[in-house]
Each structure stands twice: as C-alpha cells, then as structure tokens.
mmCIF file of C-alpha atoms in Angstrom:
data_model
loop_
_atom_site.group_PDB
_atom_site.id
_atom_site.type_symbol
_atom_site.label_atom_id
_atom_site.label_comp_id
_atom_site.label_asym_id
_atom_site.label_seq_id
_atom_site.Cartn_x
_atom_site.Cartn_y
_atom_site.Cartn_z
ATOM 1 C CA UNK Y 109 0.015 -0.012 0.146
ATOM 2 C CA UNK Y 110 3.015 2.435 0.496
ATOM 3 C CA UNK Y 111 4.180 1.825 -2.871
ATOM 4 C CA UNK Y 112 0.835 2.639 -4.437
ATOM 5 C CA UNK Y 113 0.707 5.813 -2.271
ATOM 6 C CA UNK Y 114 4.147 6.899 -3.372
ATOM 7 C CA UNK Y 115 3.155 6.401 -7.109
ATOM 8 C CA UNK Y 116 0.019 8.299 -6.632
ATOM 9 C CA UNK Y 117 2.162 11.262 -5.088
ATOM 10 C CA UNK Y 118 4.385 11.218 -8.090
ATOM 11 C CA UNK Y 119 1.485 11.388 -10.530
ATOM 12 C CA UNK Y 120 -0.113 14.131 -8.597
ATOM 13 C CA UNK Y 121 2.802 16.356 -9.300
ATOM 14 C CA UNK Y 122 2.533 17.824 -12.770
ATOM 15 C CA UNK Y 123 6.125 18.488 -13.071
ATOM 16 C CA UNK Y 124 6.834 14.888 -13.697
ATOM 17 C CA UNK Y 125 5.393 15.197 -17.274
ATOM 18 C CA UNK Y 126 8.161 17.499 -18.490
ATOM 19 C CA UNK Y 127 10.400 16.631 -21.316
ATOM 20 C CA UNK Y 128 13.332 16.158 -18.954
ATOM 21 C CA UNK Y 129 11.575 13.355 -17.240
ATOM 22 C CA UNK Y 130 10.911 11.520 -20.524
ATOM 23 C CA UNK Y 131 14.457 11.773 -21.630
ATOM 24 C CA UNK Y 132 15.567 9.972 -18.328
ATOM 25 C CA UNK Y 133 16.189 13.310 -16.555
ATOM 26 C CA UNK Y 134 19.403 13.920 -18.489
ATOM 27 C CA UNK Y 135 20.288 17.480 -19.395
ATOM 28 C CA UNK Y 136 21.066 18.462 -22.811
ATOM 29 C CA UNK Y 137 24.771 19.092 -22.009
ATOM 30 C CA UNK Y 138 25.173 15.416 -20.647
ATOM 31 C CA UNK Y 139 23.441 14.170 -23.801
ATOM 32 C CA UNK Y 140 25.915 16.144 -26.057
ATOM 33 C CA UNK Y 141 28.870 14.865 -24.075
ATOM 34 C CA UNK Y 142 27.823 11.409 -24.708
ATOM 35 C CA UNK Y 143 27.129 11.901 -28.579
ATOM 36 C CA UNK Y 144 29.626 14.365 -29.727
ATOM 37 C CA UNK Y 145 32.411 11.811 -30.537
ATOM 38 C CA UNK Y 146 30.263 8.778 -30.892
ATOM 39 C CA UNK Y 147 27.355 9.206 -33.203
ATOM 40 C CA UNK Y 148 26.368 7.388 -36.510
ATOM 41 C CA UNK Y 149 25.549 10.826 -37.910
ATOM 42 C CA UNK Y 150 29.244 12.099 -37.845
ATOM 43 C CA UNK Y 151 31.150 12.681 -41.195
ATOM 44 C CA UNK Y 152 34.841 13.214 -40.847
ATOM 45 C CA UNK Y 153 37.266 14.186 -43.585
ATOM 46 C CA UNK Y 154 40.734 15.625 -43.707
ATOM 47 C CA UNK Y 155 41.051 19.358 -43.584
ATOM 48 C CA UNK Y 156 37.304 19.938 -43.012
ATOM 49 C CA UNK Y 157 35.441 20.528 -39.854
ATOM 50 C CA UNK Y 158 33.524 17.543 -38.347
ATOM 51 C CA UNK Y 159 30.062 17.510 -40.076
ATOM 52 C CA UNK Y 160 26.858 15.786 -38.984
ATOM 53 C CA UNK Y 161 24.076 14.252 -41.112
ATOM 54 C CA UNK Y 162 21.303 14.181 -38.579
ATOM 55 C CA UNK Y 163 17.760 15.616 -39.492
ATOM 56 C CA UNK Y 164 17.237 18.958 -37.844
ATOM 57 C CA UNK Y 165 20.799 20.030 -37.801
ATOM 58 C CA UNK Y 166 20.557 23.635 -39.547
ATOM 59 C CA UNK Y 167 24.328 23.833 -40.628
ATOM 60 C CA UNK Y 168 25.315 20.197 -40.663
ATOM 61 C CA UNK Y 169 28.027 21.057 -38.278
ATOM 62 C CA UNK Y 170 28.843 18.667 -35.407
ATOM 63 C CA UNK Y 171 28.253 21.118 -32.561
ATOM 64 C CA UNK Y 172 26.021 21.457 -29.513
ATOM 65 C CA UNK Y 173 24.497 24.604 -30.982
ATOM 66 C CA UNK Y 174 23.015 22.928 -34.142
ATOM 67 C CA UNK Y 175 22.620 19.399 -32.693
ATOM 68 C CA UNK Y 176 18.968 18.172 -33.062
ATOM 69 C CA UNK Y 177 19.737 15.089 -30.686
ATOM 70 C CA UNK Y 178 20.845 17.158 -27.824
ATOM 71 C CA UNK Y 179 18.640 20.156 -27.842
ATOM 72 C CA UNK Y 180 15.251 20.354 -26.844
ATOM 73 C CA UNK Y 181 14.379 22.943 -29.524
ATOM 74 C CA UNK Y 182 15.199 22.388 -33.119
ATOM 75 C CA UNK Y 183 15.121 24.597 -36.184
ATOM 76 C CA UNK Y 184 15.952 23.438 -39.774
ATOM 77 C CA UNK Y 185 15.369 24.526 -43.360
ATOM 78 C CA UNK Y 186 15.726 21.817 -46.102
ATOM 79 C CA UNK Y 187 14.256 20.898 -49.395
ATOM 80 C CA UNK Y 188 12.580 17.827 -50.811
ATOM 81 C CA UNK Y 189 11.641 16.801 -54.214
ATOM 82 C CA UNK Y 190 8.581 14.466 -55.095
ATOM 83 C CA UNK Y 191 8.626 13.984 -58.820
ATOM 84 C CA UNK Y 192 8.970 17.367 -60.376
ATOM 85 C CA UNK Y 193 7.778 19.311 -57.416
ATOM 86 C CA UNK Y 194 10.346 20.796 -55.144
ATOM 87 C CA UNK Y 195 9.320 22.028 -51.504
ATOM 88 C CA UNK Y 196 11.051 23.931 -48.822
ATOM 89 C CA UNK Y 197 10.534 22.372 -45.541
ATOM 90 C CA UNK Y 198 10.932 23.710 -41.934
ATOM 91 C CA UNK Y 199 11.839 20.926 -39.272
ATOM 92 C CA UNK Y 200 11.093 21.726 -35.691
ATOM 93 C CA UNK Y 201 10.839 19.505 -32.629
ATOM 94 C CA UNK Y 202 7.564 18.228 -31.236
ATOM 95 C CA UNK Y 203 6.338 20.237 -28.303
ATOM 96 C CA UNK Y 204 4.833 17.143 -26.459
ATOM 97 C CA UNK Y 205 7.206 15.470 -23.881
ATOM 98 C CA UNK Y 206 5.860 11.947 -24.739
ATOM 99 C CA UNK Y 207 7.173 12.290 -28.236
ATOM 100 C CA UNK Y 208 10.758 12.389 -26.851
ATOM 101 C CA UNK Y 209 11.339 8.673 -26.983
ATOM 102 C CA UNK Y 210 9.773 8.027 -30.503
ATOM 103 C CA UNK Y 211 12.442 8.918 -33.158
ATOM 104 C CA UNK Y 212 10.023 8.644 -35.837
ATOM 105 C CA UNK Y 213 7.738 11.370 -34.509
ATOM 106 C CA UNK Y 214 10.078 13.392 -32.612
ATOM 107 C CA UNK Y 215 10.544 15.914 -35.364
ATOM 108 C CA UNK Y 216 7.746 17.796 -37.121
ATOM 109 C CA UNK Y 217 8.050 18.913 -40.785
ATOM 110 C CA UNK Y 218 6.015 21.738 -42.363
ATOM 111 C CA UNK Y 219 6.146 23.293 -45.630
ATOM 112 C CA UNK Y 220 7.214 26.917 -46.233
ATOM 113 C CA UNK Y 221 5.859 29.264 -48.939
ATOM 114 C CA UNK Y 222 8.298 29.906 -51.938
ATOM 115 C CA UNK Y 223 7.218 33.569 -52.019
ATOM 116 C CA UNK Y 224 10.270 35.160 -50.391
ATOM 117 C CA UNK Y 225 8.373 37.644 -48.107
ATOM 118 C CA UNK Y 226 5.899 35.154 -46.894
ATOM 119 C CA UNK Y 227 8.317 32.310 -46.434
ATOM 120 C CA UNK Y 228 10.690 34.530 -44.358
ATOM 121 C CA UNK Y 229 7.733 35.439 -42.372
ATOM 122 C CA UNK Y 230 7.027 31.937 -41.556
ATOM 123 C CA UNK Y 231 10.630 31.270 -40.505
ATOM 124 C CA UNK Y 232 10.733 34.124 -38.393
ATOM 125 C CA UNK Y 233 7.387 33.101 -36.763
ATOM 126 C CA UNK Y 234 8.485 29.650 -36.040
ATOM 127 C CA UNK Y 235 11.735 30.623 -34.629
ATOM 128 C CA UNK Y 236 11.312 34.036 -32.974
ATOM 129 C CA UNK Y 237 7.570 34.144 -32.374
ATOM 130 C CA UNK Y 238 7.282 30.852 -30.645
ATOM 131 C CA UNK Y 239 10.281 31.352 -28.616
ATOM 132 C CA UNK Y 240 11.938 28.443 -30.269
ATOM 133 C CA UNK Y 241 15.591 29.364 -31.184
ATOM 134 C CA UNK Y 242 16.022 33.018 -31.698
ATOM 135 C CA UNK Y 243 19.833 32.601 -32.108
ATOM 136 C CA UNK Y 244 19.129 30.465 -35.204
ATOM 137 C CA UNK Y 245 16.816 32.992 -37.036
ATOM 138 C CA UNK Y 246 19.564 34.752 -39.128
ATOM 139 C CA UNK Y 247 21.029 31.469 -40.101
ATOM 140 C CA UNK Y 248 17.629 29.914 -40.966
ATOM 141 C CA UNK Y 249 16.656 32.874 -43.056
ATOM 142 C CA UNK Y 250 20.124 32.754 -45.104
ATOM 143 C CA UNK Y 251 19.472 28.983 -45.477
ATOM 144 C CA UNK Y 252 15.977 29.659 -46.902
ATOM 145 C CA UNK Y 253 17.318 32.065 -49.385
ATOM 146 C CA UNK Y 254 20.069 29.583 -50.485
ATOM 147 C CA UNK Y 255 17.525 26.749 -50.672
ATOM 148 C CA UNK Y 256 15.184 28.940 -52.789
ATOM 149 C CA UNK Y 257 17.859 30.001 -55.165
ATOM 150 C CA UNK Y 258 18.914 26.394 -55.557
ATOM 151 C CA UNK Y 259 15.588 25.702 -57.150
ATOM 152 C CA UNK Y 260 16.172 28.190 -60.012
ATOM 153 C CA UNK Y 261 17.172 26.238 -63.164
ATOM 154 C CA UNK Y 262 19.627 27.696 -65.907
ATOM 155 C CA UNK Y 263 18.046 28.130 -69.257
ATOM 156 C CA UNK Y 264 19.568 26.143 -71.981
ATOM 157 C CA UNK Y 265 20.712 28.405 -74.718
ATOM 158 C CA UNK Y 266 21.013 26.674 -78.174
ATOM 159 C CA UNK Y 267 23.552 28.374 -80.487
ATOM 160 C CA UNK Y 268 23.117 27.959 -84.145
ATOM 161 C CA UNK Y 269 25.901 26.422 -86.051
ATOM 162 C CA UNK Y 270 25.274 28.791 -88.826
ATOM 163 C CA UNK Y 271 26.447 32.137 -87.952
ATOM 164 C CA UNK Y 272 24.027 34.845 -89.149
ATOM 165 C CA UNK Y 273 25.966 37.419 -91.093
#
C-alpha cells in the first residue's frame, strides 16, 4: 500500500510530465557529451570541420548549438523533391514530451511558402515568435534564401551552327 501511495504522489505532481523526465532526466549538455564523439551521423574528412548528417541540424556541423539530438528545441530549413515538385521544409521538434522517446515522430516537418516575403515571415514566426531558437533566426533565413535559389534552373541556350551575317 505504501508503494501505491508513493506512485500516486508522483503522478499528482504535474512536473513529472516535462520533457526532462521523459528523456530520463538527463540534461542536454550530458546528452551532448555522450554523443559528440560517438554518433552514427558524424562525417569526418581531412582538412574539414566535423560534419553531422542528422535531421534537424541547420548547418550540418557537429556542434552543440546545431545538434537536434542534444537540444530540446530544433530549427532546420531543407528541401525535398517529389517527382517534379520541389518543396522547402521547416523542421522543428514536437512540443509534447511524450514524443521524446519516439524517433519517428520526434521531429515535425511543415512546408514553407516559396514567395520570399511570406516564407521568411513563416521562418521568423517559427523561430522568434514561438520562442524556439532566436539565435538561429539569421542562419535559418540565409538557408531559406539559398534553398530557394537552388530551385532556379539555368536556361539552356542553343547556339546555331550557322552564324548569321
């Protein structure tokens, strides 16, 4: 009966539902210390910084600032292609603490508009407006611009072999 009473007291406290409890009460710095050198996403090469291939990593660098595994708040801008359609995608972390143990549903992906003014407003709202990662706002806007310009195709110009005189 004492054990049942203790578990009821634990569940009566709303603080046990936080994301820290679901992650096993480990801090983000402890998680980073565990994965910074031993991760399946690390890509090393000579004369280059250590890169990371994890989803949600804005710059692709293996650092605490950009890591989607160690941080509780994530912001990333990327592109996907389905057939001939190219889309700009904003990746954020799910706000529910119960999703912390489910890698498949941990990250949320939402589409961004291709119109520059509206797309940048969406990025600003997702980072600065929702108190997500204000420090990554400038980098996310720059990456949005780069992804958008990567969609532009060069026009193929055919030159006639016969020179017009």
